[in-house]
Every structure is written in structure tokens, then in C-alpha cells.
Amino acid sequence: YLGTHCYGLPKTGPHRLRFLLESVKDLRETLKRKGSTLVVRKGKPEDVICDLITQLGSVTAVVFHEEVREIL
């Protein structure tokens, strides 16, 4: 959210950021009601995923989503 890779424009404004944070909070609450949870971490994916697998112990699958970047 510090800026884009092109032109240094804001990646998101305050209203969009609030919407995203509220959406993640709502998703976490919905998952908790269903007996699950949502893990949100910041860092290099290869480090974060490795740490989570170690922390959780018995991991049988890893699923992830990569942000799509537009090439101008």
C-alpha cells in the first residue's frame, strides 16, 4: 500500500483500505463460526509458509493465491 511499481501513485486509498480490512475481519469471523480460522501474515511467502507449516505440524496441503500484475 506504499505505492505502485509505476508512477509512485497510491496503491489504495483510505476508503478502500478500510473496506479490505473490514472484509478480512468479516471473513475471519465467518470462518470461526464454522470451526475454522484465517491466518494472515506478512513477509516473503517462502519464509512465511515454511514457518506456518512448522508451527502447525501436520500439514497435508498448501494452497495460495498469487497477485496478478498487469504489464503495461
mmCIF file of C-alpha atoms in Angstrom:
data_model
loop_
_atom_site.group_PDB
_atom_site.id
_atom_site.type_symbol
_atom_site.label_atom_id
_atom_site.label_comp_id
_atom_site.label_asym_id
_atom_site.label_seq_id
_atom_site.Cartn_x
_atom_site.Cartn_y
_atom_site.Cartn_z
ATOM 1 C CA TYR A 1 0.000 0.000 0.000
ATOM 2 C CA LEU A 2 3.029 2.244 -0.151
ATOM 3 C CA GLY A 3 2.631 2.865 -3.881
ATOM 4 C CA THR A 4 2.558 1.131 -7.220
ATOM 5 C CA HIS A 5 5.539 -0.049 -9.185
ATOM 6 C CA CYS A 6 4.752 2.622 -11.782
ATOM 7 C CA TYR A 7 4.485 6.350 -11.194
ATOM 8 C CA GLY A 8 4.552 6.139 -7.354
ATOM 9 C CA LEU A 9 0.754 6.533 -7.121
ATOM 10 C CA PRO A 10 -1.076 5.260 -4.039
ATOM 11 C CA LYS A 11 -1.972 1.592 -4.424
ATOM 12 C CA THR A 12 -5.122 2.105 -2.388
ATOM 13 C CA GLY A 13 -6.910 4.970 -0.705
ATOM 14 C CA PRO A 14 -8.214 5.118 2.880
ATOM 15 C CA HIS A 15 -11.767 4.036 1.960
ATOM 16 C CA ARG A 16 -10.594 1.009 0.007
ATOM 17 C CA LEU A 17 -8.174 0.067 2.784
ATOM 18 C CA ARG A 18 -10.961 0.240 5.373
ATOM 19 C CA PHE A 19 -13.174 -1.924 3.128
ATOM 20 C CA LEU A 20 -10.403 -4.512 2.732
ATOM 21 C CA LEU A 21 -9.679 -4.640 6.469
ATOM 22 C CA GLU A 22 -13.377 -4.973 7.326
ATOM 23 C CA SER A 23 -13.758 -7.710 4.687
ATOM 24 C CA VAL A 24 -10.868 -9.719 6.137
ATOM 25 C CA LYS A 25 -12.281 -9.298 9.652
ATOM 26 C CA ASP A 26 -15.710 -10.469 8.476
ATOM 27 C CA LEU A 27 -14.181 -13.479 6.692
ATOM 28 C CA ARG A 28 -12.258 -14.449 9.840
ATOM 29 C CA GLU A 29 -15.446 -14.212 11.955
ATOM 30 C CA THR A 30 -17.424 -16.268 9.424
ATOM 31 C CA LEU A 31 -14.745 -18.962 9.356
ATOM 32 C CA LYS A 32 -14.626 -19.067 13.176
ATOM 33 C CA ARG A 33 -18.384 -19.665 13.297
ATOM 34 C CA LYS A 34 -17.806 -22.649 11.005
ATOM 35 C CA GLY A 35 -14.997 -24.031 13.183
ATOM 36 C CA SER A 36 -12.088 -22.796 11.079
ATOM 37 C CA THR A 37 -9.842 -19.743 11.080
ATOM 38 C CA LEU A 38 -7.981 -17.348 8.823
ATOM 39 C CA VAL A 39 -4.234 -16.840 9.071
ATOM 40 C CA VAL A 40 -2.837 -13.542 7.776
ATOM 41 C CA ARG A 41 0.911 -12.999 7.742
ATOM 42 C CA LYS A 42 3.316 -10.503 6.205
ATOM 43 C CA GLY A 43 6.687 -11.386 4.731
ATOM 44 C CA LYS A 44 8.337 -13.354 1.969
ATOM 45 C CA PRO A 45 5.942 -16.167 1.000
ATOM 46 C CA GLU A 46 8.659 -18.838 1.107
ATOM 47 C CA ASP A 47 9.554 -17.839 4.686
ATOM 48 C CA VAL A 48 6.000 -17.343 5.942
ATOM 49 C CA ILE A 49 4.716 -20.632 4.504
ATOM 50 C CA CYS A 50 7.690 -22.578 5.871
ATOM 51 C CA ASP A 51 7.162 -21.048 9.334
ATOM 52 C CA LEU A 52 3.419 -21.817 9.256
ATOM 53 C CA ILE A 53 3.992 -25.439 8.245
ATOM 54 C CA THR A 54 6.495 -25.832 11.080
ATOM 55 C CA GLN A 55 4.143 -24.135 13.560
ATOM 56 C CA LEU A 56 1.061 -26.134 12.548
ATOM 57 C CA GLY A 57 2.757 -29.519 12.393
ATOM 58 C CA SER A 58 0.570 -31.895 10.392
ATOM 59 C CA VAL A 59 0.072 -30.058 7.087
ATOM 60 C CA THR A 60 -1.170 -32.172 4.177
ATOM 61 C CA ALA A 61 -1.726 -29.437 1.580
ATOM 62 C CA VAL A 62 -0.729 -25.849 0.895
ATOM 63 C CA VAL A 63 -2.940 -23.548 -1.222
ATOM 64 C CA PHE A 64 -2.039 -19.999 -2.188
ATOM 65 C CA HIS A 65 -3.064 -17.147 -4.442
ATOM 66 C CA GLU A 66 -0.615 -15.041 -6.379
ATOM 67 C CA GLU A 67 -1.472 -11.408 -7.108
ATOM 68 C CA VAL A 68 -1.886 -10.788 -10.803
ATOM 69 C CA ARG A 69 0.210 -7.864 -12.005
ATOM 70 C CA GLU A 70 -0.613 -6.026 -15.175
ATOM 71 C CA ILE A 71 2.206 -5.424 -17.601
ATOM 72 C CA LEU A 72 1.876 -2.031 -19.190
#
